[in-house]
Amino acid sequence: MSARRTVAVQPPRTCATAGAGSAIDGRLQAILERILAAELTTIGFPAARDIDYRPLAPLWGRLLNNVGDPNTDPLHTGHVHDLEREVLDFMADLFRAPSGWSGYVTSGGTEGNLYGLWLGRTRLSNSVVYHSTAAHYSVPKACHLLGLPAVEVTTTATGQMDYSDLTRKAARHRSRPAIVVATIGTTMTEAVDDVTHVHNALDVAGIRHRHVHSDGALAGVPLATTTSRPAFDLADGADSISVSGHKFFGTPVVCGIVLNRRKPEEFSPTVPYLATCDTTISGSRSGLATAMLWHATTSLGAAGHADRARRAREVAAYAVERLHHVGWPAWRNPLSFTVLLRPLPADMAATWPLPTEGDWSHVICMPGVETSHIDHLVDTLAAYASDPD
Ligand SMILES: Cc1ncc(COP(=O)(O)O)c(C=O)c1O
C-alpha cells in the first residue's frame, strides 16, 4: 500500500515586502493631494464630478469581467451583464432607438467611434468616410486602423460641419457608399453637427447608401435630455451613436456606451469556451465601469440628468456673462457647457491648465463646476488685467 501524500495548504503569498506598505500609502496619498489641490482650477476638461460613486465600494476587490455580448451571460459568475442590459435599455430610450437595436459598454468614446466605423464598413463595402476637421482625433485613427479612406470636411467658424462642403466632397465619390461621422459636441467648441443636414447633403450629392455615426462622446447625453436641439440620435437618422461614460456621467473609471440601430448577428461568431457571442471590439470589458453607469442612470433617471444639464448650462451662461463684464472676450455655442475665452496670461495658465487651440482656450462647465469656480477664475483674471505685474 502506498503512503498517502498530504498537501499542506499554504497561506496566500503576497508580493509586498516589509516596509513597502507605508511607501505605497505615501505615493497614493501624494497623488490624491495633487488632485485635490488642483480641483478648484481644473475646469478645462469634460469630467463631471457631482455624482457620488462610493456606494459601489463593496464591489471593489472582486473581478467583474463583462466579456462577450451583453445579451448572453458568460459562464463565470463575476460579471454584471444584467446591469449592462439595464444601462443599455436606459440609453436606448434616451437615444430613441428603434426595435431591433443592439449595443454594449465600451472602454470609452474612442472605442465607440471605432465600432461605429466598423459597423459602417461591414454594412457598406467600398465606402468613403467623411468627418469634419473638428472631429476627434480618434476618428481618423479608426479610419486608418480599418483601412478606410477618409475625407475631411471644413467647419463653420463655430466648429459645425459645413454641409455644402460635405456635398461638394461627397459628390466626387458618388459611386461609393458614404460613412459620415457627425460630431455631437466637438472637443474644443462643443459644436453639434446636425444629422438631418448630413442626410440632406448626401441626397444632394446623389449618394443613397450611407451610414451615419454620431460621436456623442461629450454632449450626446445632455443634449438628449433637452427638447429643442439639433438632430443627432437614432430617431433622427443616425445608424450608430457613442458616448463616453466618464464625461457627463463622471464615472471614476473611463468607459463609454455604443448603440447600433441594428442587430449585430450577421458578423458575430460564437465563442464556445465562454459560451457567448463575439459582438464587441474589446474582449474582456470592465464590469465595475458598467456598475458605475448603472448607478448613474438608475439613481438619477432621465429627469435627474436633465436637471444636471440645465444647471451646467446656467453656469456656462454665467461664465460668459462674467467674462464679458471684465472685458475678456468669450462665447459659447447654444446649449453647450463649453465656454471659449481668449487664452489666459502666461502666469495664470500655469495654475489654470485650459486646453487651447489657435486664439481660443476653453473652460467646460461640467456638473460639479460651480459659479464659485468661475468667480475664482474671473476675479483672478480681472486682477491680472488691471495690474499685469
Ligand atoms: C468628441 C469626442 N469624441 C471622442 C472622444 C474620445 O473619447 P474617450 O476619451 O472616451 O476615448 C472625445 C474625448 O475627448 C471627444 O471629445
XYZ file of C-alpha atoms and ligand atoms in Angstrom:
405
model
C 0.000 0.000 0.000
C 1.471 3.344 -0.988
C 1.740 6.111 1.611
C -0.932 8.822 1.235
C 0.576 12.141 0.317
C -0.816 15.152 2.067
C -0.701 18.635 0.583
C -0.198 21.421 3.097
C -2.439 24.437 2.449
C -0.248 27.484 2.199
C -1.413 30.948 3.201
C -1.702 33.278 0.218
C 1.624 34.736 -0.783
C 1.678 38.487 -1.023
C 4.056 40.452 -3.186
C 4.576 43.245 -0.697
C 7.859 43.178 1.192
C 8.368 44.560 4.696
C 8.105 48.341 4.778
C 6.577 48.647 1.296
C 3.077 49.296 2.665
C 3.805 52.732 4.035
C 5.784 53.671 0.924
C 2.806 52.714 -1.239
C 0.393 54.609 1.032
C 2.645 57.644 0.772
C 2.648 57.559 -3.031
C -1.141 57.184 -3.196
C -1.667 59.951 -0.653
C 0.586 62.266 -2.686
C -1.439 61.574 -5.847
C -4.706 62.258 -4.025
C -3.366 65.501 -2.568
C -2.158 66.631 -6.017
C -5.618 66.028 -7.490
C -7.493 67.724 -4.639
C -5.179 70.729 -4.644
C -5.893 71.335 -8.352
C -9.646 70.780 -8.158
C -10.632 74.456 -7.943
C -8.657 75.378 -11.061
C -9.122 72.201 -13.154
C -12.119 73.373 -15.173
C -10.925 72.842 -18.734
C -11.712 69.127 -19.050
C -15.057 67.426 -19.547
C -15.382 65.206 -16.456
C -18.409 65.749 -14.207
C -17.680 65.364 -10.506
C -21.048 65.758 -8.823
C -22.133 62.101 -8.644
C -21.010 60.099 -5.596
C -19.808 56.657 -6.715
C -18.741 55.493 -3.257
C -21.843 53.272 -2.813
C -20.111 50.918 -5.277
C -17.134 50.410 -2.968
C -18.272 46.930 -1.794
C -17.774 45.648 -5.362
C -14.201 46.853 -5.467
C -11.740 43.999 -4.890
C -13.565 41.396 -6.994
C -13.034 40.980 -10.716
C -16.145 41.901 -12.686
C -15.480 40.901 -16.278
C -18.318 41.617 -18.715
C -16.691 39.674 -21.532
C -18.863 38.911 -24.549
C -22.219 40.024 -25.832
C -24.324 41.744 -23.125
C -27.361 39.637 -24.009
C -25.618 36.325 -23.328
C -24.338 35.714 -19.795
C -20.836 34.253 -19.762
C -20.002 31.003 -17.912
C -18.291 32.719 -14.976
C -20.323 34.450 -12.260
C -18.082 37.514 -11.881
C -19.973 39.708 -14.330
C -22.774 42.287 -14.304
C -24.375 41.676 -17.686
C -27.767 42.205 -16.031
C -26.747 45.756 -15.045
C -25.291 46.322 -18.516
C -28.615 45.410 -20.133
C -30.375 47.944 -17.880
C -27.856 50.648 -18.785
C -28.330 49.895 -22.477
C -32.125 49.999 -22.149
C -31.827 53.416 -20.493
C -29.586 54.684 -23.272
C -31.793 53.186 -25.996
C -34.756 55.116 -24.557
C -32.694 58.276 -24.296
C -31.426 57.998 -27.899
C -34.822 56.804 -29.202
C -33.584 53.528 -30.650
C -35.968 51.586 -32.919
C -36.823 47.981 -32.073
C -34.016 45.598 -33.018
C -31.244 47.840 -31.672
C -28.086 46.478 -30.033
C -25.138 47.940 -28.137
C -22.595 47.467 -25.393
C -20.485 49.228 -22.758
C -17.153 50.210 -24.294
C -13.802 51.321 -22.910
C -14.646 54.924 -23.964
C -15.615 57.227 -26.802
C -12.645 56.136 -28.879
C -13.802 52.505 -28.986
C -17.342 53.724 -29.735
C -16.085 55.587 -32.810
C -14.045 52.593 -33.959
C -17.110 50.376 -33.554
C -19.398 52.821 -35.414
C -16.988 52.972 -38.342
C -16.557 49.197 -38.266
C -20.357 48.779 -38.455
C -20.416 51.127 -41.449
C -17.592 49.286 -43.196
C -19.277 45.922 -42.546
C -22.618 47.078 -43.953
C -21.282 49.033 -46.904
C -18.222 47.781 -48.732
C -16.017 50.178 -50.690
C -17.229 53.141 -48.637
C -15.569 56.510 -48.060
C -15.616 58.202 -44.630
C -16.422 61.903 -44.221
C -15.788 63.745 -40.970
C -15.232 67.389 -40.130
C -11.859 68.944 -39.363
C -13.145 69.357 -35.785
C -13.809 65.610 -35.355
C -11.952 63.931 -32.504
C -8.545 62.519 -33.367
C -9.869 59.008 -32.724
C -11.882 59.229 -35.958
C -9.010 59.473 -38.480
C -7.129 56.927 -36.344
C -10.050 54.467 -36.582
C -10.192 55.027 -40.374
C -6.510 54.210 -40.567
C -6.967 51.042 -38.480
C -9.897 49.905 -40.627
C -8.204 50.780 -43.922
C -10.984 53.223 -44.782
C -10.287 56.280 -46.951
C -11.194 59.460 -45.042
C -12.128 62.873 -46.412
C -12.038 65.953 -44.162
C -14.921 68.404 -44.413
C -14.428 72.035 -43.378
C -16.306 73.636 -40.499
C -18.008 76.933 -39.877
C -16.333 79.438 -37.538
C -18.113 77.915 -34.546
C -16.960 74.364 -35.333
C -20.032 72.839 -37.006
C -19.627 70.772 -40.189
C -20.008 72.805 -43.398
C -22.743 70.832 -45.182
C -22.099 72.444 -48.595
C -18.510 71.275 -48.375
C -19.797 67.789 -47.470
C -21.994 67.785 -50.600
C -19.116 69.020 -52.769
C -16.644 66.434 -51.493
C -19.107 63.522 -51.368
C -20.189 64.240 -54.972
C -16.624 63.464 -56.086
C -17.142 59.872 -54.831
C -20.842 59.495 -55.633
C -20.393 55.932 -56.921
C -19.256 54.812 -53.453
C -21.249 54.478 -50.201
C -20.635 57.142 -47.558
C -19.918 56.759 -43.856
C -20.314 60.127 -42.131
C -19.207 60.844 -38.580
C -21.323 63.635 -37.091
C -19.703 65.132 -34.011
C -22.216 65.817 -31.263
C -20.158 68.242 -29.221
C -16.749 68.893 -30.731
C -13.806 68.661 -28.364
C -12.862 72.344 -28.454
C -16.105 74.302 -29.061
C -18.853 71.723 -28.351
C -20.359 72.404 -31.779
C -23.037 69.927 -32.841
C -23.352 68.524 -36.368
C -26.962 68.037 -37.450
C -27.753 64.576 -38.813
C -30.719 65.835 -40.859
C -28.414 68.285 -42.644
C -25.904 65.454 -43.199
C -28.607 63.331 -44.870
C -29.740 66.288 -46.993
C -26.162 66.958 -48.088
C -25.741 63.318 -49.167
C -29.079 63.447 -51.025
C -27.849 66.466 -52.981
C -24.559 64.670 -53.691
C -26.547 61.731 -55.109
C -25.398 59.163 -52.511
C -28.035 56.665 -51.424
C -26.012 54.053 -49.489
C -24.797 55.557 -46.240
C -24.076 55.017 -42.554
C -24.150 57.958 -40.168
C -22.333 57.560 -36.854
C -22.987 60.185 -34.166
C -19.961 60.743 -31.964
C -21.765 61.964 -28.846
C -18.804 61.388 -26.510
C -19.116 64.819 -24.951
C -22.645 66.134 -25.460
C -24.803 63.195 -26.552
C -26.377 62.537 -23.139
C -27.004 66.144 -22.015
C -28.439 67.107 -25.417
C -30.764 64.103 -25.389
C -32.364 65.458 -22.216
C -33.420 68.691 -23.966
C -36.221 69.161 -26.472
C -35.067 71.964 -28.798
C -31.755 70.632 -30.019
C -30.090 69.639 -33.297
C -30.977 66.253 -34.829
C -28.478 63.580 -33.811
C -29.993 60.433 -32.297
C -31.254 57.155 -33.759
C -34.777 58.523 -34.361
C -33.185 61.487 -36.158
C -31.453 59.154 -38.626
C -28.140 58.141 -37.037
C -27.244 54.483 -37.609
C -25.000 54.284 -34.541
C -24.151 56.557 -31.636
C -21.467 56.505 -28.960
C -20.769 58.403 -25.737
C -18.066 58.490 -23.070
C -19.169 57.472 -19.559
C -16.543 59.453 -17.663
C -17.585 62.780 -19.223
C -21.223 63.694 -18.445
C -21.796 60.783 -16.035
C -18.369 61.411 -14.481
C -17.660 57.743 -13.722
C -14.322 57.446 -11.908
C -13.360 54.632 -14.299
C -13.105 55.507 -18.003
C -15.803 53.852 -20.113
C -18.440 54.526 -22.753
C -21.550 53.202 -24.453
C -22.277 52.495 -28.105
C -25.651 51.764 -29.708
C -26.341 50.326 -33.142
C -29.802 50.638 -34.707
C -29.479 47.051 -35.988
C -28.736 43.640 -34.536
C -25.070 42.654 -34.789
C -25.597 38.926 -35.505
C -24.525 38.823 -39.121
C -20.840 39.176 -38.269
C -20.610 37.851 -34.724
C -19.197 34.335 -34.270
C -19.862 32.384 -31.079
C -17.019 31.748 -28.639
C -17.544 28.204 -27.306
C -15.156 28.424 -24.346
C -17.005 31.484 -22.985
C -20.485 30.385 -24.080
C -21.114 33.829 -25.584
C -21.085 35.703 -28.901
C -18.275 37.966 -30.014
C -20.139 41.179 -30.771
C -17.752 43.657 -29.110
C -14.363 45.100 -30.069
C -12.794 44.550 -26.644
C -12.924 41.001 -25.314
C -12.752 41.488 -21.535
C -14.760 44.559 -20.534
C -14.990 46.350 -17.213
C -17.977 45.271 -15.144
C -17.045 47.820 -12.498
C -17.434 50.656 -15.026
C -20.779 49.167 -16.050
C -21.915 49.083 -12.411
C -20.987 52.770 -12.185
C -23.022 53.612 -15.286
C -25.923 51.647 -13.826
C -25.626 53.638 -10.579
C -25.601 56.957 -12.507
C -28.551 56.068 -14.719
C -30.812 54.395 -12.138
C -30.148 56.710 -9.192
C -30.899 59.911 -11.147
C -33.017 58.819 -14.097
C -33.541 60.913 -17.231
C -35.156 63.747 -15.236
C -32.201 63.948 -12.838
C -29.751 64.150 -15.727
C -31.877 66.798 -17.442
C -31.599 68.888 -14.249
C -27.828 68.412 -14.112
C -27.539 69.506 -17.765
C -29.758 72.560 -17.247
C -27.755 73.645 -14.204
C -24.446 73.196 -16.087
C -25.728 75.409 -18.926
C -26.697 78.066 -16.405
C -23.150 78.038 -15.019
C -21.772 78.283 -18.586
C -24.044 81.281 -19.334
C -22.899 82.852 -16.061
C -19.252 82.361 -17.085
C -19.743 84.133 -20.436
C -21.540 86.990 -18.715
C -18.864 87.404 -16.036
C -16.042 87.290 -18.595
C -17.776 89.909 -20.750
C -18.262 92.048 -17.684
C -14.498 92.242 -17.088
C -13.869 92.816 -20.824
C -12.439 89.361 -21.587
C -13.707 88.021 -24.979
C -15.797 84.879 -24.519
C -18.586 82.950 -26.304
C -20.342 79.607 -26.338
C -22.354 77.506 -28.748
C -26.084 77.174 -27.991
C -26.827 74.564 -25.273
C -23.147 73.917 -24.614
C -21.233 73.651 -21.344
C -18.068 74.828 -23.091
C -17.066 78.485 -22.855
C -14.436 79.780 -25.280
C -12.233 82.579 -23.987
C -9.050 84.272 -25.090
C -6.002 82.440 -23.652
C -5.077 83.354 -20.095
C -1.940 85.369 -19.266
C 1.051 83.001 -19.028
C 1.328 83.329 -15.227
C -2.261 82.254 -14.765
C -2.100 79.452 -17.333
C 0.270 77.511 -15.086
C -2.438 77.348 -12.391
C -5.450 77.034 -14.715
C -4.477 74.397 -17.328
C -7.011 75.275 -20.048
C -6.849 73.475 -23.423
C -6.016 75.970 -26.178
C -6.247 75.857 -29.973
C -5.295 78.907 -32.006
C -6.728 82.067 -30.464
C -9.108 80.353 -28.058
C -8.941 78.424 -24.789
C -11.921 76.850 -23.097
C -13.445 76.073 -19.731
C -16.106 73.355 -19.583
C -18.828 73.865 -17.000
C -19.468 70.189 -16.358
C -21.795 69.301 -13.472
C -19.725 69.912 -10.354
C -18.230 73.150 -11.696
C -19.988 75.877 -9.716
C -20.266 79.630 -10.065
C -17.629 79.842 -7.291
C -15.086 78.179 -9.664
C -15.964 80.767 -12.325
C -15.750 83.644 -9.824
C -12.287 82.495 -8.757
C -11.097 82.441 -12.389
C -12.684 85.737 -13.428
C -11.659 87.617 -10.257
C -8.049 86.485 -10.726
C -8.197 87.419 -14.415
C -9.604 90.859 -13.609
C -6.829 91.425 -11.051
C -4.176 90.420 -13.648
C -5.732 92.613 -16.321
C -5.757 95.668 -14.043
C -2.218 95.025 -12.713
C -0.232 92.674 -15.009
C 2.861 92.995 -12.804
C -15.888 64.473 -29.499
C -15.078 63.399 -28.853
N -15.098 62.165 -29.378
C -14.397 61.151 -28.834
C -13.610 61.352 -27.730
C -12.816 60.226 -27.174
O -13.410 59.754 -26.017
P -12.593 58.897 -24.940
O -11.581 59.809 -24.339
O -13.680 58.458 -24.007
O -11.981 57.756 -25.676
C -13.550 62.624 -27.151
C -12.702 62.871 -25.970
O -12.409 63.946 -25.562
C -14.300 63.677 -27.722
O -14.272 64.926 -27.216
